[in-house]
Coordinates of C-alpha atoms and ligand atoms in Angstrom, one line a residue:
Chain A
M167 CA 100.9 92.6 156.7
A168 CA 99.1 89.3 156.9
A169 CA 95.8 88.2 155.5
N170 CA 93.5 91.1 154.4
P171 CA 90.2 90.2 156.0
D172 CA 88.3 92.9 154.1
S173 CA 86.2 90.7 151.7
N174 CA 84.9 93.9 149.9
I175 CA 88.3 94.3 148.3
S176 CA 87.7 93.4 144.7
E177 CA 88.7 90.2 143.1
I178 CA 91.3 91.0 140.3
I179 CA 91.9 87.5 138.9
R180 CA 89.6 84.5 138.9
V181 CA 90.8 81.2 137.6
E182 CA 88.1 78.6 136.6
H183 CA 88.8 75.0 135.7
L184 CA 92.2 75.9 134.1
T185 CA 93.8 73.0 132.3
K186 CA 97.1 72.9 130.4
K187 CA 98.4 70.1 128.4
F188 CA 101.8 69.9 126.6
E189 CA 101.2 67.4 123.9
N190 CA 99.7 64.5 126.1
L191 CA 101.3 65.6 129.3
L192 CA 98.7 67.1 131.7
V193 CA 100.5 69.8 133.5
L194 CA 97.6 71.8 135.1
D195 CA 94.5 69.7 135.9
D196 CA 91.3 71.7 136.6
I197 CA 92.7 74.5 138.7
S198 CA 90.2 77.0 140.3
T199 CA 91.1 79.9 142.5
S200 CA 91.1 83.6 142.7
F201 CA 93.3 86.5 143.7
R202 CA 92.1 89.8 145.2
T203 CA 93.5 93.2 144.9
H204 CA 96.5 93.9 147.3
E205 CA 96.7 90.2 148.1
V206 CA 100.1 88.5 148.3
V207 CA 100.0 84.9 147.5
S208 CA 102.8 82.3 147.5
V209 CA 102.8 79.3 145.3
I210 CA 104.9 76.4 146.6
G211 CA 105.3 72.8 145.5
P212 CA 107.7 70.1 144.2
S213 CA 109.7 70.6 141.0
G214 CA 107.7 69.9 137.9
G215 CA 104.4 70.4 139.7
G216 CA 103.3 73.1 137.3
K217 CA 104.0 76.3 139.3
S218 CA 105.8 78.0 136.4
T219 CA 103.2 76.9 133.9
F220 CA 100.4 78.3 136.1
L221 CA 102.1 81.7 136.4
R222 CA 102.7 81.7 132.6
C223 CA 99.1 81.0 131.9
L224 CA 98.1 84.1 133.9
N225 CA 100.0 86.4 131.5
L226 CA 99.3 84.2 128.4
M227 CA 103.0 83.3 127.9
E228 CA 101.3 79.8 127.8
T229 CA 97.9 79.3 126.2
P230 CA 95.6 77.4 128.5
T231 CA 94.1 74.2 127.0
S232 CA 90.8 74.9 128.6
G233 CA 89.2 76.8 131.4
A234 CA 88.8 80.5 132.0
I235 CA 90.9 83.2 133.6
Y236 CA 89.1 86.4 134.4
V237 CA 91.2 89.5 134.8
D238 CA 89.2 92.6 135.7
G239 CA 86.1 90.6 134.8
V240 CA 87.2 89.7 131.3
D241 CA 88.1 86.2 130.3
I242 CA 91.6 86.4 128.7
C243 CA 91.4 83.0 127.3
K244 CA 88.7 84.2 124.8
K245 CA 89.6 84.9 121.2
G246 CA 89.9 88.7 120.4
V247 CA 91.7 89.5 123.6
D248 CA 94.7 91.8 123.0
I249 CA 97.4 89.8 124.5
N250 CA 100.0 92.5 124.5
R251 CA 97.7 94.9 126.3
H252 CA 96.9 92.3 128.8
R253 CA 100.6 91.6 129.5
E254 CA 101.2 95.3 130.3
K255 CA 98.9 94.7 133.4
M256 CA 100.9 91.8 134.6
G257 CA 104.6 92.5 135.6
M258 CA 106.7 89.4 135.4
V259 CA 110.1 88.7 137.2
F260 CA 112.1 85.7 136.2
Q261 CA 114.6 83.4 138.0
Q262 CA 117.2 84.3 135.4
F263 CA 116.5 88.1 135.6
N264 CA 116.5 88.4 131.8
L265 CA 117.6 92.0 131.8
F266 CA 118.2 93.2 128.1
N267 CA 121.9 92.6 127.6
N268 CA 122.2 95.2 124.8
M269 CA 120.8 98.1 126.9
N270 CA 122.1 99.8 130.0
V271 CA 119.9 99.9 133.1
M272 CA 118.0 103.1 132.3
K273 CA 117.3 101.8 128.7
N274 CA 116.1 98.5 130.2
L275 CA 113.6 100.5 132.3
T276 CA 112.4 103.0 129.6
A277 CA 112.5 101.0 126.3
A278 CA 109.1 99.3 126.7
P279 CA 107.0 102.0 128.3
V280 CA 108.3 104.6 125.8
K281 CA 107.9 102.3 122.8
L282 CA 104.3 101.4 123.9
K283 CA 103.6 105.1 124.4
K284 CA 102.7 104.6 128.0
M285 CA 104.8 107.7 128.7
T286 CA 107.3 110.1 127.1
A287 CA 111.0 109.6 127.3
E288 CA 111.4 112.3 130.0
E289 CA 108.5 110.9 132.1
A290 CA 110.0 107.4 131.8
E291 CA 113.4 108.6 132.9
T292 CA 112.1 110.5 135.9
K293 CA 110.1 107.5 137.0
G294 CA 113.1 105.3 136.3
I295 CA 115.3 107.4 138.6
T296 CA 112.6 107.5 141.3
L297 CA 112.3 103.7 141.2
L298 CA 116.0 103.0 141.1
R299 CA 116.5 105.3 144.1
R300 CA 113.9 103.2 146.0
V301 CA 115.9 100.0 145.4
G302 CA 119.1 101.7 146.2
L303 CA 120.5 101.4 142.6
E304 CA 120.4 105.0 141.3
D305 CA 124.1 105.1 140.7
K306 CA 123.8 102.0 138.3
R307 CA 121.6 103.8 135.8
N308 CA 124.3 103.8 133.1
S309 CA 125.7 100.3 133.8
Y310 CA 125.2 97.3 131.6
P311 CA 123.7 94.1 133.0
Y312 CA 127.1 92.3 132.8
E313 CA 128.5 94.9 135.2
L314 CA 125.9 94.1 137.9
S315 CA 125.6 91.4 140.6
G316 CA 122.8 88.9 140.5
G317 CA 121.0 90.7 143.4
Q318 CA 121.3 94.0 141.6
K319 CA 120.0 92.6 138.3
Q320 CA 117.0 91.1 140.0
R321 CA 116.2 94.4 141.8
I322 CA 116.4 96.2 138.4
A323 CA 114.3 93.5 136.8
I324 CA 111.6 94.2 139.4
V325 CA 111.9 97.9 138.7
R326 CA 111.6 97.3 135.0
A327 CA 108.3 95.4 135.5
L328 CA 107.0 98.2 137.8
M329 CA 107.8 100.9 135.1
M330 CA 104.6 99.6 133.3
N331 CA 102.4 100.3 136.3
P332 CA 101.2 96.7 136.4
E333 CA 98.1 95.7 138.3
V334 CA 99.7 92.5 139.4
M335 CA 103.3 91.3 139.8
L336 CA 104.2 87.7 139.0
F337 CA 107.4 86.3 140.4
D338 CA 108.8 82.9 139.3
E339 CA 111.4 81.9 141.8
P340 CA 113.0 85.3 141.9
T341 CA 115.8 84.3 144.3
S342 CA 116.6 80.8 143.2
A343 CA 119.5 81.8 141.0
L344 CA 121.0 84.1 143.6
D345 CA 124.0 83.6 145.8
P346 CA 122.8 83.3 149.4
E347 CA 124.1 86.7 150.5
M348 CA 122.0 88.4 147.8
I349 CA 118.7 86.8 148.5
G350 CA 117.9 89.2 151.3
E351 CA 118.2 92.3 149.3
V352 CA 115.7 91.1 146.7
L353 CA 113.3 89.8 149.3
D354 CA 113.4 93.1 151.0
V355 CA 112.4 94.9 147.9
M356 CA 109.5 92.4 147.5
R357 CA 108.5 92.8 151.1
E358 CA 108.3 96.6 150.6
L359 CA 106.2 96.1 147.5
A360 CA 103.8 94.1 149.4
E361 CA 103.6 96.6 152.2
E362 CA 102.7 99.2 149.6
G363 CA 99.8 97.1 148.5
M364 CA 100.9 95.6 145.3
T365 CA 99.0 92.5 144.3
M366 CA 101.6 89.7 144.0
I367 CA 101.7 86.1 143.1
V368 CA 105.1 84.6 144.0
V369 CA 106.4 81.0 143.1
T370 CA 109.0 80.6 145.7
H371 CA 111.2 78.2 147.5
E372 CA 111.7 80.7 150.3
M373 CA 109.4 79.2 152.9
R374 CA 110.1 82.1 155.4
F375 CA 109.0 84.6 152.8
A376 CA 105.8 82.6 152.0
R377 CA 104.9 82.3 155.7
E378 CA 105.8 85.8 156.8
V379 CA 105.0 88.0 153.8
S380 CA 102.2 86.3 151.9
S381 CA 98.8 86.2 153.3
R382 CA 97.9 83.0 151.5
T383 CA 99.9 80.1 150.2
L384 CA 98.9 77.6 147.5
F385 CA 100.5 74.2 147.4
L386 CA 100.6 73.0 143.8
S387 CA 101.6 69.5 143.1
D388 CA 101.1 67.3 140.1
G389 CA 99.0 69.9 138.5
H390 CA 96.5 70.2 141.3
I391 CA 96.0 72.7 144.1
E392 CA 96.4 70.4 147.0
E393 CA 96.0 73.1 149.7
D394 CA 95.0 76.7 149.6
K395 CA 95.0 78.5 152.9
P396 CA 96.2 81.4 154.9
S397 CA 99.9 81.0 155.0
H398 CA 100.3 80.5 158.8
E399 CA 97.7 77.8 158.8
L400 CA 99.2 76.0 155.8
F401 CA 102.6 75.9 157.4
D402 CA 101.4 75.2 161.0
H403 CA 98.8 72.7 160.2
P404 CA 99.4 71.1 156.9
E405 CA 96.7 68.4 156.2
S406 CA 97.5 66.5 152.9
P407 CA 100.2 63.9 153.2
R408 CA 102.0 65.3 150.1
L409 CA 102.3 68.8 151.7
I410 CA 103.5 67.2 154.9
S411 CA 106.3 65.3 153.2
F412 CA 107.1 68.4 151.0
L413 CA 107.5 70.6 154.0
Q414 CA 109.6 68.0 155.8
K415 CA 112.0 68.0 152.9
V416 CA 112.3 71.8 152.5
L417 CA 112.1 73.1 156.0
Chain B
M300 CA 165.6 81.4 92.8
Q301 CA 164.8 80.7 89.2
F302 CA 161.2 80.1 90.3
I303 CA 160.8 83.4 91.9
Q304 CA 162.6 85.2 89.0
T305 CA 160.0 83.7 86.7
I306 CA 157.1 84.7 88.9
I307 CA 158.4 88.3 88.9
K308 CA 158.8 88.2 85.1
I309 CA 155.2 86.9 84.7
L310 CA 153.8 89.5 87.0
S311 CA 155.7 92.4 85.3
K312 CA 154.6 91.2 81.9
Y313 CA 151.0 90.1 82.7
G314 CA 150.4 92.1 85.8
N315 CA 147.5 94.0 84.4
F316 CA 145.9 90.7 83.3
Y317 CA 146.1 89.3 86.9
A318 CA 144.9 92.8 88.2
E319 CA 141.8 92.6 86.0
G320 CA 141.2 89.1 87.3
V321 CA 141.4 90.2 90.9
R322 CA 139.0 93.0 90.1
N323 CA 136.4 90.7 88.7
T324 CA 136.9 88.2 91.5
L325 CA 136.3 90.9 94.1
I326 CA 133.3 92.3 92.2
I327 CA 131.6 88.9 91.9
S328 CA 132.4 88.0 95.5
L329 CA 131.2 91.3 96.8
M330 CA 127.9 91.1 94.8
A331 CA 127.3 87.5 95.8
V332 CA 127.8 88.4 99.5
V333 CA 125.6 91.4 99.3
F334 CA 122.7 89.7 97.4
G335 CA 123.4 86.6 99.4
T336 CA 123.0 88.5 102.6
L337 CA 119.8 90.2 101.5
L338 CA 118.3 87.1 100.3
G339 CA 119.8 85.1 103.2
A340 CA 118.1 87.4 105.8
L341 CA 114.7 86.7 104.1
M342 CA 115.5 83.0 103.9
A343 CA 116.4 82.9 107.6
L344 CA 113.0 84.7 108.4
A345 CA 111.2 82.0 106.3
R346 CA 113.2 79.2 107.9
M347 CA 112.1 80.4 111.4
S348 CA 108.5 81.3 110.3
K349 CA 105.5 80.0 112.0
I350 CA 104.0 79.2 108.7
K351 CA 104.9 75.6 108.1
P352 CA 104.9 75.4 104.3
L353 CA 107.2 78.4 104.2
R354 CA 109.5 77.0 106.7
W355 CA 109.6 73.7 104.9
L356 CA 110.4 75.4 101.6
A357 CA 113.2 77.5 103.1
T358 CA 114.7 74.4 104.8
A359 CA 114.5 72.5 101.5
Y360 CA 116.3 75.4 99.7
I361 CA 119.0 75.7 102.3
E362 CA 119.6 71.9 102.5
F363 CA 119.7 71.7 98.7
F364 CA 122.1 74.5 98.1
R365 CA 124.4 73.5 100.8
G366 CA 124.3 69.8 99.8
T367 CA 125.2 70.2 96.1
P368 CA 128.4 71.4 94.6
L369 CA 128.6 75.1 93.6
M370 CA 130.1 73.8 90.3
V371 CA 127.0 72.0 89.5
Q372 CA 124.7 74.9 90.5
L373 CA 126.8 77.3 88.4
T374 CA 126.9 75.1 85.2
F375 CA 123.2 74.2 85.6
I376 CA 122.3 78.0 85.7
F377 CA 124.6 79.0 82.8
Y378 CA 124.2 75.9 80.4
G379 CA 121.0 74.2 81.8
L380 CA 118.5 77.0 82.2
P381 CA 118.9 78.4 78.6
M382 CA 117.8 75.0 77.4
V383 CA 114.4 75.4 79.0
G384 CA 114.2 79.0 77.7
I385 CA 115.6 80.9 80.7
S386 CA 118.7 82.8 80.0
F387 CA 120.2 86.2 81.0
P388 CA 120.0 89.0 78.6
E389 CA 123.1 90.6 76.9
V390 CA 123.7 94.3 77.4
S391 CA 125.6 96.1 74.7
F392 CA 127.6 98.3 77.0
I393 CA 128.9 95.5 79.3
P394 CA 130.7 92.8 77.5
D395 CA 129.8 89.2 78.5
F396 CA 127.0 90.5 80.7
S397 CA 124.9 87.3 80.5
R398 CA 127.9 85.2 81.5
F399 CA 128.7 87.5 84.4
M400 CA 125.0 87.5 85.5
A401 CA 124.9 83.8 85.6
G402 CA 128.0 83.8 87.8
V403 CA 126.6 86.3 90.2
V404 CA 123.2 84.6 90.4
A405 CA 124.7 81.2 91.1
M406 CA 127.1 82.6 93.6
S407 CA 124.4 84.6 95.3
L408 CA 121.8 81.8 95.5
N409 CA 124.6 79.6 96.9
S410 CA 125.7 82.2 99.5
C411 CA 122.1 82.9 100.5
A412 CA 121.8 79.3 101.8
Y413 CA 125.0 79.7 104.0
V414 CA 124.1 83.2 105.1
A415 CA 120.5 82.1 106.1
E416 CA 122.0 79.5 108.4
V417 CA 124.5 82.1 109.8
I418 CA 121.6 84.5 110.6
R419 CA 119.4 81.8 112.0
S420 CA 122.1 80.5 114.3
G421 CA 123.1 84.0 115.4
I422 CA 119.4 84.8 116.3
Q423 CA 118.9 81.4 118.0
A424 CA 122.2 81.9 120.0
V425 CA 120.5 84.8 121.8
D426 CA 119.1 83.6 125.2
P427 CA 115.3 82.9 124.7
G428 CA 114.7 84.6 128.0
Q429 CA 115.5 87.9 126.3
M430 CA 112.4 87.7 123.9
E431 CA 110.4 86.2 126.8
A432 CA 111.1 89.4 128.9
A433 CA 110.2 91.6 126.0
R434 CA 106.9 89.8 125.4
C435 CA 106.1 89.9 129.1
L436 CA 106.4 93.7 129.1
G437 CA 103.7 93.8 126.3
L438 CA 106.0 94.3 123.4
S439 CA 105.1 92.5 120.2
G440 CA 107.3 89.7 118.7
G441 CA 108.5 92.2 116.1
Q442 CA 109.3 94.9 118.6
G443 CA 111.2 92.3 120.7
M444 CA 113.1 91.2 117.6
T445 CA 114.2 94.7 116.6
M446 CA 114.8 96.1 120.0
V447 CA 116.3 93.3 121.9
V448 CA 117.2 90.1 119.9
L449 CA 118.7 91.5 116.6
P450 CA 121.1 94.0 118.3
Q451 CA 122.5 91.0 120.2
A452 CA 122.4 88.6 117.3
I453 CA 124.3 91.0 115.1
R454 CA 127.4 90.5 117.2
N455 CA 127.3 86.8 116.4
I456 CA 126.3 87.4 112.8
L457 CA 128.7 90.1 111.5
P458 CA 132.0 88.1 112.1
A459 CA 130.4 85.1 110.5
L460 CA 129.4 87.2 107.5
G461 CA 133.0 88.4 107.2
N462 CA 134.1 84.7 107.1
E463 CA 131.4 84.0 104.5
F464 CA 133.0 86.7 102.3
I465 CA 136.3 85.1 102.6
T466 CA 134.9 81.7 101.7
V467 CA 133.1 83.2 98.7
I468 CA 136.4 84.8 97.4
K469 CA 137.9 81.3 97.3
E470 CA 134.8 79.6 96.0
S471 CA 134.3 82.2 93.2
S472 CA 137.2 80.6 91.3
V473 CA 134.7 78.2 89.9
V474 CA 133.1 80.9 87.8
S475 CA 136.2 80.6 85.5
V476 CA 134.7 77.4 84.1
I477 CA 131.9 79.4 82.4
G478 CA 134.5 81.8 81.1
I479 CA 134.2 84.8 83.4
A480 CA 137.5 86.5 83.4
D481 CA 138.3 86.2 87.1
L482 CA 141.6 85.6 88.8
M483 CA 141.6 81.9 88.1
Y484 CA 140.6 82.4 84.5
R485 CA 143.4 84.9 83.9
T486 CA 145.8 82.5 85.5
N487 CA 144.8 79.7 83.1
G488 CA 145.2 82.2 80.2
V489 CA 148.8 83.2 81.3
K490 CA 149.7 79.6 81.9
A491 CA 148.6 78.7 78.4
K492 CA 150.7 81.5 77.0
T493 CA 153.9 81.0 78.9
Y494 CA 153.8 77.3 79.7
N495 CA 155.1 78.2 83.2
V496 CA 152.5 76.1 84.9
L497 CA 153.8 75.9 88.3
E498 CA 154.8 79.6 88.5
C499 CA 151.5 80.8 87.3
L500 CA 149.5 78.7 89.7
A501 CA 151.8 79.8 92.5
T502 CA 151.2 83.4 91.7
A503 CA 147.4 82.8 91.8
A504 CA 147.7 81.1 95.1
I505 CA 149.7 83.9 96.5
I506 CA 147.2 86.5 95.3
Y507 CA 144.2 84.6 96.6
F508 CA 146.0 84.2 99.9
I509 CA 146.8 87.9 100.2
L510 CA 143.1 88.7 99.6
T511 CA 141.7 86.3 102.1
F512 CA 144.4 87.0 104.7
T513 CA 143.8 90.6 104.5
F514 CA 140.0 90.2 104.9
S515 CA 140.3 87.8 107.7
K516 CA 142.6 90.2 109.6
L517 CA 139.9 92.9 108.9
V518 CA 137.2 90.6 110.2
A519 CA 139.2 89.8 113.4
W520 CA 139.9 93.5 114.0
A521 CA 136.2 94.3 113.6
E522 CA 135.2 91.5 115.9
R523 CA 137.7 92.7 118.5
R524 CA 136.3 96.3 118.3
M525 CA 132.7 94.9 118.8
A526 CA 133.6 92.7 121.8
H527 CA 135.4 95.8 123.2
G528 CA 132.2 97.9 123.3
R529 CA 130.1 95.3 125.3
K530 CA 130.1 91.9 126.7
S531 CA 126.9 90.0 127.1
Ligands
ATP81 N1 107.1 74.1 126.9 C1 106.9 72.9 127.5 N2 106.8 71.9 126.7 C2 106.6 70.6 127.2 N3 106.5 70.4 128.5 C3 106.7 71.3 129.4 C4 106.9 72.7 128.8 N4 107.0 73.5 129.9 C5 106.9 72.7 131.0 N5 106.7 71.5 130.6 C6 106.5 70.3 131.6 O1 105.4 70.7 132.5 C7 105.7 70.2 133.8 C8 105.6 71.3 134.7 O2 106.5 72.3 134.5 P1 106.7 73.6 135.3 O3 108.0 74.3 134.8 O4 105.4 74.4 135.3 O5 107.0 73.1 136.8 P2 107.5 73.9 138.0 O6 106.6 73.6 139.1 O7 107.7 75.3 137.8 O8 108.9 73.2 138.4 P3 110.3 73.9 138.9 O9 110.1 74.0 140.4 O10 111.3 72.9 138.6 O11 110.4 75.2 138.2 C9 107.0 69.6 133.8 O12 106.9 68.1 133.7 C10 107.7 70.1 132.5 O13 108.6 69.2 132.0
MG82 MG1 109.3 76.7 137.6

């Protein structure tokens, strides 16, 4: 499951000199990196370092101030890019789950793909059941979000994103709002996804997940990528003083 | 005892007078809330619009109409506007049509400002994460609004609209000053005929209370029904 050494595998996202400012606050400062198909990359770093902002720039939930983000070779920062079509390619999972409170589980899964004509209602339902079965929640298809535990909600949020057949899955601290006993069930689903070859970018505080599941880890601090290395190397031989002190605090 | 006997006497003699007043009060209140809600929905959209001048205008409207007395707005529309050449037409088959229109327009414009705030706060009370999730799936802002946000906001908005109707029933008593034959106007009429000032006013108060109390019970009942269906 570790690093994929095959360099022929195509690059799916390339970020060049990405900068993001909120008013005068420089949150991302000249970030350049790239992600390959099937790669699983963790993003770690101190609070306020810009991890969420980085992730949100990738699906244009934030508009980059300058720089370029190539997805499948197209710069999505250019004018004229269909933002909604781009977002269909990028599944997003939130810390707070954000399941639609006014819909039951099956509706949560099928509403967007059916509305966006990705599939018919029957196809969506069939796909929904298949995916729910895979995360062990087939029996919850008629439940409403308030009837579910945090871990169940997050597994369903992952399924909801998968319904769109995304090319990349973005996770923003998917286990941070969970009670400890529910973290495992969500990480298991993510681990399976990684094993199936999904391209994943995961902002996380779960250092074990970063080390064991992701092939590469980025350390983002103060808007800079301080280190960007294969995960084992980053955790076993941290170089920058900031990373060393960060790891001392969290491990 | 004497007091109650007088009230009963007034009601039996002038009952249809009061009834007509109640009818007019309800008609005006209902129209004000219906038009106020339609206009208020648009006003709320303008108030939350991305277009700055539109947002600014809507905010100014809302602040102005909530910040000045309805009495002033009403008399301005009925007495002031005709002076600059704007007046409501008379229609032969409805007596006092222009008077009535002025009342409905003033009440609607006023209610619009309150309803706009009710709708805006109802929408903004929905967790922003809901819209965010919709957008992340590739849905447009409009689709996220109609599929996800509004169905949740409506549960905040409907009870508040019910309360707005109750407020309007009470506030509508000011239309009596421009001569619309509502409950308050009829009360004043009976008062002038019978000189039973206290009894006439008490009768009006009781009728207003019965109206608002009935509707507030209805609103509470509807609210409970809605909460029963789903929690958030
Ligand atoms: N919409 C916004 N407007 C203004 N400032 C913002 C906005 N979003 C984020 N910021 C600021 O940008 C900086 C980076 O925020 P970001 O949420 O990306 O950090 P993070 O690394 O995800 O932190 P955490 O671990 O706490 O989630 C912070 O200083 C934050 O206050
Ligand atoms: Mg964050």
